[in-house]
Short mmCIF file of C-alpha atoms and ligand atoms in Angstrom, two decimals:
data_model
loop_
_atom_site.label_atom_id
_atom_site.label_comp_id
_atom_site.label_asym_id
_atom_site.label_seq_id
_atom_site.Cartn_x
_atom_site.Cartn_y
_atom_site.Cartn_z
CA MET T 1 17.70 -51.42 57.75
CA LYS T 2 19.62 -53.22 60.42
CA PRO T 3 19.33 -53.73 64.44
CA ILE T 4 22.29 -52.56 66.27
CA ARG T 5 24.51 -55.51 67.39
CA GLY T 6 23.75 -56.78 70.59
CA GLU T 7 20.81 -55.08 71.11
CA ALA T 8 16.97 -57.14 71.46
CA ILE T 9 14.83 -55.61 68.72
CA LYS T 10 11.38 -54.29 70.81
CA THR T 11 8.17 -55.82 68.93
CA ILE T 12 4.61 -54.43 69.64
CA THR T 13 1.73 -56.68 68.22
CA THR T 14 -0.95 -55.55 70.16
CA HIS T 15 -4.03 -52.43 70.04
CA TYR T 16 -5.91 -50.94 72.55
CA ILE T 17 -9.00 -51.91 72.55
CA ASP T 18 -12.32 -51.60 75.23
CA GLY T 19 -9.16 -51.91 78.05
CA SER T 20 -6.83 -54.24 77.23
CA PHE T 21 -4.24 -55.20 75.33
CA VAL T 22 -5.25 -57.42 71.75
CA GLU T 23 -3.64 -58.58 68.98
CA SER T 24 -3.11 -56.78 66.30
CA HIS T 25 -6.13 -58.11 63.01
CA GLY T 26 -3.95 -56.26 61.06
CA ARG T 27 -0.39 -58.47 59.25
CA GLU T 28 1.66 -55.65 58.31
CA VAL T 29 5.14 -54.94 60.34
CA MET T 30 6.77 -51.40 60.28
CA ASP T 31 10.07 -50.58 61.80
CA ILE T 32 10.68 -48.16 63.43
CA ILE T 33 14.29 -46.26 63.13
CA LYS T 34 16.39 -44.89 65.85
CA PRO T 35 17.08 -41.63 63.84
CA THR T 36 20.39 -41.04 65.61
CA ASN T 37 21.81 -43.85 63.51
CA GLY T 38 19.73 -45.05 61.49
CA GLN T 39 19.87 -48.60 62.85
CA VAL T 40 16.23 -51.01 63.57
CA ILE T 41 15.05 -50.36 67.31
CA ALA T 42 11.06 -51.97 67.31
CA ARG T 43 8.84 -53.87 64.67
CA VAL T 44 5.44 -52.65 64.93
CA THR T 45 2.28 -54.45 63.71
CA LEU T 46 -0.18 -52.20 62.07
CA ALA T 47 -3.72 -52.27 62.73
CA ASP T 48 -6.46 -52.20 59.47
CA GLU T 49 -9.28 -51.53 59.51
CA GLU T 50 -11.35 -54.44 61.12
CA ASP T 51 -9.06 -53.79 64.29
CA THR T 52 -10.60 -49.73 63.98
CA ARG T 53 -13.74 -50.73 63.36
CA ARG T 54 -13.94 -53.64 66.57
CA ALA T 55 -11.96 -50.06 68.49
CA ILE T 56 -14.77 -47.87 67.42
CA ALA T 57 -17.36 -50.11 67.75
CA ALA T 58 -16.30 -50.96 71.43
CA ALA T 59 -15.73 -46.63 72.20
CA LYS T 60 -19.74 -46.61 70.47
CA SER T 61 -20.73 -49.33 73.44
CA ALA T 62 -19.22 -47.19 75.90
CA PHE T 63 -20.15 -44.10 75.01
CA ALA T 64 -24.14 -45.20 76.02
CA SER T 65 -23.07 -44.80 79.12
CA PHE T 66 -20.01 -42.32 79.33
CA GLY T 67 -22.08 -39.89 77.26
CA ARG T 68 -24.22 -39.52 80.50
CA SER T 69 -21.54 -39.25 83.39
CA PRO T 70 -22.14 -36.59 85.50
CA LYS T 71 -19.26 -33.51 86.05
CA GLU T 72 -17.67 -35.70 89.01
CA GLU T 73 -17.20 -38.64 87.34
CA ARG T 74 -15.67 -36.45 84.23
CA THR T 75 -13.77 -34.25 86.90
CA LYS T 76 -12.11 -37.87 89.09
CA ILE T 77 -11.59 -39.61 85.52
CA LEU T 78 -8.84 -36.72 84.39
CA ARG T 79 -7.38 -36.57 88.04
CA ARG T 80 -6.38 -40.40 87.41
CA LEU T 81 -5.39 -39.98 84.15
CA HIS T 82 -2.98 -37.09 85.37
CA GLU T 83 -1.29 -39.28 88.49
CA ALA T 84 -1.39 -41.92 85.85
CA ALA T 85 0.84 -40.23 83.30
CA SER T 86 2.58 -38.53 85.87
CA ALA T 87 3.85 -41.35 86.85
CA ARG T 88 6.33 -42.35 83.80
CA ILE T 89 6.87 -39.11 83.34
CA ASP T 90 10.77 -40.19 82.66
CA ASP T 91 9.90 -42.66 80.28
CA LEU T 92 7.97 -41.18 78.00
CA THR T 93 10.73 -38.34 77.75
CA SER T 94 13.46 -41.05 76.87
CA ALA T 95 10.52 -42.46 74.40
CA MET T 96 10.59 -39.65 72.58
CA VAL T 97 14.25 -38.87 72.40
CA GLU T 98 14.80 -42.06 71.15
CA GLU T 99 12.27 -42.68 68.93
CA TYR T 100 12.38 -39.50 67.12
CA GLY T 101 14.95 -37.84 68.18
CA GLY T 102 13.98 -34.95 70.42
CA VAL T 103 16.32 -32.72 71.74
CA VAL T 104 16.03 -33.73 75.86
CA GLN T 105 14.75 -30.07 76.62
CA PHE T 106 12.14 -29.94 74.50
CA ALA T 107 11.33 -33.72 74.79
CA GLY T 108 11.19 -32.83 78.57
CA LEU T 109 8.69 -30.00 78.08
CA ILE T 110 6.43 -31.11 76.03
CA VAL T 111 5.89 -34.63 78.18
CA GLN T 112 5.00 -32.41 81.23
CA SER T 113 2.26 -29.74 79.06
CA GLY T 114 0.89 -33.15 78.15
CA ILE T 115 0.32 -34.38 81.35
CA ASN T 116 -0.69 -31.02 82.74
CA ALA T 117 -3.38 -31.03 80.56
CA PHE T 118 -5.48 -33.35 82.21
CA LEU T 119 -5.25 -30.44 84.79
CA ALA T 120 -6.24 -27.77 82.86
CA ALA T 121 -9.50 -29.62 81.56
CA GLU T 122 -10.26 -30.73 84.83
CA GLN T 123 -9.89 -26.88 85.76
CA ALA T 124 -12.23 -25.73 82.23
CA LEU T 125 -14.68 -28.21 82.89
CA GLN T 126 -15.24 -27.07 86.12
CA GLU T 127 -15.70 -23.59 85.34
CA LEU T 128 -18.37 -24.52 82.00
CA PRO T 129 -21.80 -24.31 83.00
CA LEU T 130 -23.11 -27.20 81.19
CA THR T 131 -26.56 -26.65 81.58
CA ARG T 132 -27.97 -22.39 80.57
CA ASN T 133 -31.60 -21.41 81.70
CA TRP T 134 -33.40 -18.19 80.02
CA GLY T 135 -36.95 -18.22 81.73
CA LYS T 136 -38.19 -21.46 80.20
CA THR T 137 -35.56 -22.28 78.02
CA THR T 138 -32.87 -24.76 79.54
CA VAL T 139 -29.50 -25.69 76.85
CA THR T 140 -27.47 -28.03 77.97
CA LEU T 141 -23.97 -29.08 76.55
CA GLU T 142 -23.82 -32.47 74.79
CA PRO T 143 -21.47 -34.72 73.81
CA VAL T 144 -21.49 -35.07 70.44
CA GLY T 145 -20.17 -38.90 70.34
CA VAL T 146 -17.15 -40.96 69.57
CA ALA T 147 -14.04 -39.07 68.68
CA GLY T 148 -11.36 -40.28 66.23
CA LEU T 149 -8.14 -38.47 67.06
CA ILE T 150 -5.26 -38.97 64.80
CA THR T 151 -1.56 -37.18 65.54
CA ALA T 152 1.61 -35.86 64.17
CA TRP T 153 4.54 -37.34 65.43
CA ASN T 154 6.52 -34.36 66.92
CA ALA T 155 4.71 -33.99 69.97
CA ASN T 156 3.18 -37.51 69.99
CA THR T 157 2.86 -37.71 73.43
CA LEU T 158 1.46 -33.49 74.09
CA PHE T 159 -0.94 -34.60 71.39
CA ILE T 160 -3.07 -37.56 72.36
CA CYS T 161 -2.94 -35.56 76.18
CA LEU T 162 -4.54 -32.68 74.70
CA LYS T 163 -6.68 -33.82 72.35
CA LEU T 164 -7.98 -36.67 75.07
CA ALA T 165 -8.53 -34.33 77.79
CA SER T 166 -10.68 -32.58 76.94
CA ALA T 167 -12.77 -35.16 74.77
CA VAL T 168 -12.93 -36.27 78.57
CA ALA T 169 -13.89 -33.34 79.12
CA ALA T 170 -16.82 -33.00 77.03
CA GLY T 171 -18.19 -36.86 77.46
CA CYS T 172 -16.98 -37.63 74.25
CA THR T 173 -15.41 -41.39 74.23
CA VAL T 174 -12.40 -41.78 71.73
CA VAL T 175 -10.10 -43.94 69.06
CA ILE T 176 -6.44 -42.59 69.25
CA LYS T 177 -4.67 -42.76 65.47
CA PRO T 178 -1.60 -41.72 67.15
CA SER T 179 1.31 -41.48 64.61
CA GLU T 180 2.71 -44.52 62.76
CA LEU T 181 6.10 -42.32 63.52
CA SER T 182 5.26 -42.24 67.25
CA SER T 183 4.41 -46.02 68.14
CA LEU T 184 6.46 -46.47 71.36
CA GLN T 185 6.16 -43.72 72.66
CA THR T 186 2.61 -44.33 71.92
CA ARG T 187 3.15 -47.52 73.82
CA VAL T 188 4.54 -46.06 77.26
CA LEU T 189 2.03 -43.41 77.17
CA VAL T 190 -0.96 -45.98 77.14
CA GLU T 191 0.64 -48.51 79.61
CA ALA T 192 0.87 -44.82 82.06
CA LEU T 193 -2.65 -43.85 80.87
CA HIS T 194 -4.20 -48.02 81.38
CA GLU T 195 -3.24 -47.62 85.44
CA ALA T 196 -5.98 -44.63 85.68
CA ASN T 197 -8.28 -47.59 85.76
CA LEU T 198 -10.99 -45.97 82.91
CA PRO T 199 -14.32 -47.00 82.26
CA LYS T 200 -13.80 -49.53 79.21
CA GLY T 201 -14.10 -48.47 75.91
CA LEU T 202 -13.54 -44.91 77.07
CA LEU T 203 -9.95 -44.64 75.61
CA ASN T 204 -8.71 -46.81 72.41
CA VAL T 205 -5.99 -46.97 70.72
CA VAL T 206 -4.89 -48.06 67.12
CA THR T 207 -1.63 -48.08 66.08
CA GLY T 208 -1.44 -47.96 62.07
CA LEU T 209 -1.26 -46.01 58.41
CA GLY T 210 -2.90 -42.80 58.05
CA THR T 211 -4.53 -44.05 54.56
CA VAL T 212 -5.71 -47.02 56.60
CA VAL T 213 -6.56 -46.73 59.86
CA GLY T 214 -7.34 -42.76 60.00
CA ALA T 215 -8.72 -43.46 55.92
CA GLU T 216 -11.52 -45.67 58.03
CA LEU T 217 -12.29 -42.72 60.86
CA VAL T 218 -13.19 -40.13 58.64
CA ARG T 219 -15.62 -42.51 56.67
CA ASN T 220 -16.81 -44.38 59.93
CA PRO T 221 -19.85 -42.92 60.17
CA ASP T 222 -20.25 -43.90 64.20
CA VAL T 223 -17.51 -41.48 64.42
CA ALA T 224 -18.98 -38.17 64.90
CA LYS T 225 -16.08 -35.49 65.74
CA ILE T 226 -12.30 -35.87 63.99
CA SER T 227 -9.85 -33.69 65.69
CA PHE T 228 -6.90 -33.53 63.91
CA THR T 229 -3.21 -32.76 63.80
CA GLY T 230 -0.60 -32.90 60.53
CA SER T 231 0.69 -31.36 56.92
CA VAL T 232 -2.18 -29.21 55.25
CA GLY T 233 -2.53 -32.12 51.89
CA VAL T 234 -4.08 -34.48 54.94
CA GLY T 235 -6.40 -31.87 56.77
CA GLU T 236 -7.78 -31.10 53.35
CA THR T 237 -8.28 -34.90 52.62
CA ILE T 238 -9.87 -35.63 56.18
CA MET T 239 -12.47 -32.54 55.89
CA ARG T 240 -13.68 -33.99 51.93
CA ASP T 241 -13.61 -37.12 52.89
CA GLY T 242 -15.35 -36.61 56.15
CA ALA T 243 -17.84 -34.59 54.49
CA LYS T 244 -19.68 -37.70 53.42
CA THR T 245 -21.01 -38.71 57.18
CA MET T 246 -21.21 -34.36 57.87
CA LYS T 247 -18.22 -35.34 60.45
CA ARG T 248 -16.95 -32.38 62.65
CA VAL T 249 -14.00 -31.54 61.92
CA THR T 250 -10.80 -29.77 63.97
CA LEU T 251 -8.22 -29.68 62.27
CA GLU T 252 -4.33 -28.72 63.45
CA LEU T 253 -1.83 -27.88 60.51
CA GLY T 254 1.73 -26.23 59.38
CA GLY T 255 3.03 -23.14 59.12
CA LYS T 256 5.65 -21.11 57.33
CA SER T 257 5.49 -18.30 60.14
CA PRO T 258 7.12 -15.15 60.28
CA THR T 259 8.89 -13.36 62.73
CA ILE T 260 9.18 -9.99 62.31
CA LEU T 261 12.27 -7.62 63.63
CA LEU T 262 11.16 -4.09 63.99
CA ASP T 263 14.44 -1.93 63.90
CA ASP T 264 14.17 -1.05 67.62
CA ALA T 265 14.59 -4.46 68.73
CA ALA T 266 17.81 -4.85 71.11
CA LEU T 267 19.41 -7.21 68.39
CA ASP T 268 21.08 -9.39 71.77
CA GLN T 269 17.43 -10.36 73.35
CA ALA T 270 15.98 -9.89 69.62
CA ILE T 271 18.66 -13.15 67.56
CA PRO T 272 18.79 -15.38 70.39
CA SER T 273 14.28 -15.56 70.28
CA ALA T 274 14.20 -15.38 67.19
CA LEU T 275 16.36 -18.28 66.59
CA VAL T 276 14.48 -20.42 69.56
CA MET T 277 11.11 -20.42 67.40
CA ALA T 278 13.11 -21.17 63.88
CA PHE T 279 15.02 -24.14 65.76
CA LEU T 280 12.65 -25.08 68.24
CA ASN T 281 12.30 -28.86 68.23
CA SER T 282 14.99 -29.11 65.90
CA GLY T 283 12.56 -27.33 63.64
CA GLN T 284 10.34 -29.09 63.14
CA ALA T 285 6.95 -27.81 64.86
CA CYS T 286 4.52 -26.38 63.52
CA ALA T 287 4.71 -23.20 64.55
CA ALA T 288 8.49 -22.65 63.82
CA GLY T 289 9.52 -18.83 62.96
CA THR T 290 10.71 -19.47 59.78
CA ARG T 291 11.34 -16.27 57.81
CA LEU T 292 13.12 -13.52 59.90
CA LEU T 293 12.14 -9.98 58.76
CA VAL T 294 14.97 -7.91 59.15
CA PRO T 295 15.22 -4.48 58.40
CA LYS T 296 17.52 -3.22 55.81
CA SER T 297 18.77 -0.83 57.96
CA ARG T 298 20.35 -3.28 60.64
CA PHE T 299 20.71 -6.06 58.02
CA ASP T 300 24.26 -5.86 58.79
CA ALA T 301 24.34 -6.16 62.02
CA VAL T 302 21.76 -8.50 62.72
CA THR T 303 23.47 -11.08 60.13
CA ARG T 304 26.78 -10.49 61.97
CA GLY T 305 24.65 -11.41 65.35
CA ILE T 306 22.93 -14.32 64.03
CA ARG T 307 26.34 -16.00 62.60
CA ASP T 308 27.33 -15.19 66.53
CA ALA T 309 24.57 -16.15 67.84
CA MET T 310 24.21 -19.65 66.33
CA ARG T 311 27.15 -21.31 68.04
CA ASN T 312 24.46 -21.97 70.53
CA PHE T 313 22.54 -23.75 68.67
CA ALA T 314 24.81 -26.93 69.20
CA VAL T 315 23.95 -29.96 67.25
CA GLY T 316 24.41 -33.22 68.66
CA ASP T 317 22.89 -36.37 70.60
CA PRO T 318 20.26 -35.86 71.57
CA ALA T 319 19.77 -37.28 74.81
CA ASP T 320 22.23 -34.89 75.96
CA PRO T 321 20.74 -31.98 77.58
CA LYS T 322 23.12 -29.47 76.04
CA THR T 323 22.25 -29.97 72.58
CA ALA T 324 19.72 -27.58 70.99
CA ILE T 325 19.68 -29.41 67.71
CA GLY T 326 18.95 -33.28 66.79
CA PRO T 327 18.27 -35.55 64.23
CA ALA T 328 15.63 -35.16 61.08
CA VAL T 329 13.33 -37.81 62.34
CA SER T 330 13.50 -40.46 59.11
CA GLN T 331 15.89 -40.82 56.16
CA LYS T 332 12.75 -38.87 54.35
CA GLN T 333 12.85 -36.00 55.90
CA TYR T 334 17.19 -35.60 55.78
CA GLU T 335 16.03 -36.11 51.88
CA ARG T 336 14.29 -33.48 51.76
CA VAL T 337 15.30 -30.55 54.40
CA GLN T 338 18.45 -31.85 51.58
CA SER T 339 16.70 -30.98 48.49
CA TYR T 340 15.30 -27.74 49.93
CA ILE T 341 18.55 -26.41 51.18
CA ARG T 342 19.74 -27.18 47.37
CA LYS T 343 16.69 -25.60 45.60
CA GLY T 344 17.52 -22.18 48.05
CA ILE T 345 21.02 -21.90 46.98
CA GLU T 346 19.47 -22.75 43.07
CA GLU T 347 17.04 -19.19 43.33
CA GLY T 348 19.37 -17.33 44.73
CA ALA T 349 19.75 -17.30 48.26
CA GLU T 350 23.04 -17.23 50.27
CA VAL T 351 24.17 -19.47 52.72
CA LEU T 352 25.34 -18.01 55.92
CA VAL T 353 25.06 -20.52 57.96
CA GLY T 354 25.06 -24.33 57.46
CA GLY T 355 24.52 -25.67 54.18
CA GLU T 356 24.39 -29.17 52.69
CA GLY T 357 24.94 -32.38 53.53
CA HIS T 358 26.02 -33.64 57.35
CA PRO T 359 27.19 -31.89 60.39
CA GLU T 360 31.24 -32.79 60.76
CA GLY T 361 31.12 -35.87 63.74
CA PHE T 362 27.53 -36.62 62.80
CA GLU T 363 27.67 -38.85 59.50
CA ALA T 364 25.44 -41.33 60.63
CA GLY T 365 21.73 -40.81 60.96
CA TYR T 366 19.47 -38.36 59.94
CA PHE T 367 21.18 -34.87 61.04
CA VAL T 368 21.43 -31.95 59.39
CA LYS T 369 23.53 -28.72 59.51
CA PRO T 370 21.35 -26.12 61.00
CA THR T 371 21.31 -23.70 57.84
CA VAL T 372 20.37 -19.73 58.18
CA PHE T 373 19.85 -18.33 54.27
CA VAL T 374 20.33 -14.84 53.55
CA ASN T 375 18.93 -12.58 50.60
CA VAL T 376 15.80 -14.41 50.50
CA LYS T 377 13.03 -13.67 48.71
CA ASN T 378 9.17 -14.07 49.64
CA ASP T 379 8.26 -15.71 46.73
CA MET T 380 11.28 -18.42 46.81
CA ALA T 381 10.57 -22.26 47.12
CA ILE T 382 11.69 -22.05 50.60
CA ALA T 383 10.42 -19.26 51.99
CA GLN T 384 6.87 -20.48 51.13
CA GLU T 385 7.01 -24.06 51.61
CA GLU T 386 7.47 -25.43 54.65
CA ILE T 387 10.40 -27.86 55.03
CA PHE T 388 10.06 -29.00 58.62
CA GLY T 389 13.91 -28.99 59.29
CA PRO T 390 16.38 -26.47 60.66
CA VAL T 391 15.95 -23.98 57.63
CA LEU T 392 15.40 -20.42 58.57
CA CYS T 393 15.25 -17.92 55.85
CA VAL T 394 16.01 -13.57 56.32
CA ILE T 395 13.92 -11.46 54.02
CA ALA T 396 14.85 -7.74 54.11
CA TYR T 397 12.08 -5.28 54.44
CA ASP T 398 12.29 -1.10 53.91
CA THR T 399 9.40 0.01 55.75
CA GLU T 400 6.55 -1.63 58.62
CA ASP T 401 3.96 -1.85 55.94
CA GLU T 402 6.18 -3.63 53.71
CA ALA T 403 7.25 -6.53 56.42
CA ILE T 404 3.36 -6.93 57.30
CA ARG T 405 3.18 -7.17 53.23
CA ILE T 406 5.57 -9.67 53.36
CA ALA T 407 4.65 -11.90 56.79
CA ASN T 408 1.05 -12.22 55.20
CA ASP T 409 1.71 -12.93 51.61
CA SER T 410 2.08 -16.98 53.05
CA LYS T 411 -0.71 -19.95 52.08
CA TYR T 412 -0.29 -20.15 56.01
CA GLY T 413 -1.38 -18.09 59.29
CA LEU T 414 -0.30 -20.66 61.99
CA HIS T 415 2.08 -18.46 64.09
CA ALA T 416 3.54 -15.21 63.85
CA ALA T 417 5.82 -13.06 66.33
CA VAL T 418 7.28 -9.28 66.26
CA LEU T 419 10.55 -8.24 68.12
CA GLY T 420 10.90 -4.57 69.63
CA THR T 421 10.65 -2.69 72.31
CA ASP T 422 7.41 -0.14 71.98
CA LEU T 423 5.44 -2.20 72.67
CA GLN T 424 1.99 -0.44 71.14
CA ARG T 425 4.78 0.08 67.77
CA ALA T 426 4.80 -3.82 67.95
CA ARG T 427 1.36 -4.53 68.80
CA VAL T 428 0.63 -1.92 65.20
CA ALA T 429 3.54 -4.49 63.32
CA TRP T 430 1.23 -7.87 64.17
CA PRO T 431 0.33 -9.34 60.66
CA ARG T 432 -3.24 -10.37 61.78
CA LYS T 433 -3.00 -13.35 58.88
CA TYR T 434 -5.00 -16.49 60.29
CA GLY T 435 -4.80 -19.15 57.77
CA PRO T 436 -5.91 -23.23 57.22
CA GLY T 437 -5.48 -24.70 60.50
CA ALA T 438 -4.57 -21.77 62.64
CA SER T 439 -5.56 -22.90 66.32
P1 NAD G 501 0.85 -35.88 58.60
O1 NAD G 501 -0.17 -34.89 57.69
O2 NAD G 501 1.81 -36.43 57.14
O3 NAD G 501 0.58 -37.00 59.10
C1 NAD G 501 -0.44 -36.19 60.28
C2 NAD G 501 -1.17 -37.95 61.03
O4 NAD G 501 -2.42 -37.78 59.70
C3 NAD G 501 -0.43 -39.37 61.02
O5 NAD G 501 -1.18 -40.31 61.85
C4 NAD G 501 -1.00 -39.96 60.09
O6 NAD G 501 -0.98 -41.35 59.80
C5 NAD G 501 -2.53 -39.81 59.30
N1 NAD G 501 -2.77 -39.80 58.13
C6 NAD G 501 -1.44 -39.62 57.18
N2 NAD G 501 -2.97 -39.77 55.94
C7 NAD G 501 -4.26 -40.00 56.34
C8 NAD G 501 -5.37 -39.95 56.22
N3 NAD G 501 -6.05 -40.24 54.37
N4 NAD G 501 -6.27 -39.97 56.89
C9 NAD G 501 -6.64 -40.17 57.77
N5 NAD G 501 -4.84 -39.67 58.27
C10 NAD G 501 -3.67 -39.31 57.72
O7 NAD G 501 1.66 -34.95 58.91
P2 NAD G 501 3.44 -35.36 60.16
O8 NAD G 501 4.77 -35.56 59.10
O9 NAD G 501 2.82 -36.77 61.28
O10 NAD G 501 3.61 -34.02 60.74
C11 NAD G 501 4.03 -33.17 60.07
C12 NAD G 501 2.18 -31.83 59.90
O11 NAD G 501 2.12 -30.84 61.32
C13 NAD G 501 3.58 -30.97 59.61
O12 NAD G 501 2.75 -29.93 58.55
C14 NAD G 501 3.56 -29.83 60.88
O13 NAD G 501 3.57 -28.26 60.85
C15 NAD G 501 2.38 -30.49 61.67
N6 NAD G 501 1.73 -30.13 62.43
C16 NAD G 501 0.89 -29.09 63.17
C17 NAD G 501 0.38 -29.09 64.18
C18 NAD G 501 -0.31 -27.81 64.93
O14 NAD G 501 -0.81 -27.66 66.10
N7 NAD G 501 -1.04 -26.74 64.12
C19 NAD G 501 1.72 -29.51 65.23
C20 NAD G 501 2.63 -30.16 65.10
C21 NAD G 501 2.65 -30.31 63.13
#
């Protein structure tokens, strides 16, 4: 990959350990590629096991005092974190747009939600009694210790803020292993949080590979808890390997979420809603509603409606507020989406909108055509596997019972939606399935 001519390449060679930016012990360097044009925009030196152990040691040492901090101290820290992150809201949004091609509307919402997490945690802390008494018995809520926080790339800022806010409210110190695909966003966020003047060692951030930094966090006996957001496969590894040191493990994993459109749905509202859920974050969202279940009686009207409504899902420069769909995050993800589109066609599904290749005018970078398949059977790979791109499968059903059965016929159970005009009916049609990583 070549750098953009005339544009400086950023370099990041440090990690955030014990309150300072320190040079990486790890020597491996990774290129950060801009997904809109495939050019190198940054080089990041990745942490190794030694960097990770230093960060864990700093967090362990800080826990000795922070673990005994009163509510008032944690509350003040959460306020400072909120202020510090708020000061860089525009920079945080721009970094998301640049680094992974997140569309600016979505990126702005994600950043704001992340920043709000500090105030939400502060409120929860105020409302939650940390000590309760029953007769002579006193029950106190104690922090578990050092928390290892591992994030996915697709809303990295949000995940860091959510996990950090909860950990601080609980009195835990943290080592964060952000997605290596989010190194620039993480740097902006950590620079911002550094200004919150935290007790040294409370917050440590080491950017590196999951199999190196993440694996060390999972096996290290000085880490008491892992909070992970990412794929099912990595979640399985973490649960298995964490068992050796009896880690408390929280997993937020993937999805193939159903949206059931009932036959009383108002299509002018239901179709745009279904498409927004499907193409959220350019289809790169865990909760994306990527299976749309449609009654056979309204199938033709729905497919016509989808074709019309797709005109509002413009592919384009993610920095343009009119853009609904940006590029895939990487070449690998671009190819993954293409391979699923091919597979869908081979399996006999019909392309209603989109298809293989780049959208016209967006041949550079990792742009894919937002694609809607109709005549999809739920046992096809495109209906069972998480694609993590803008690909929607439309599946026909005869009865509501059948719709619920199809919705639940999935190894996932993260999210679901029912669209209709009668609330009681919609509640009855709720799929009620909870699969891996449901949160
Ligand atoms: P991923 O599982 O490839 O990586 C997630 C994180 O785990 C990264 O930081 C990675 O470096 C790290 N990792 C990789 N191998 C590891 C190992 N052996 N030990 C410890 N850590 C390891 O996922 P991704 O590609 O970053 O994100 C996409 C996935 O995340 C999708 O499946 C998506 O549905 C899911 N996701 C879920 C939620 C949720 O809240 N449920 C939110 C966003 C994304």
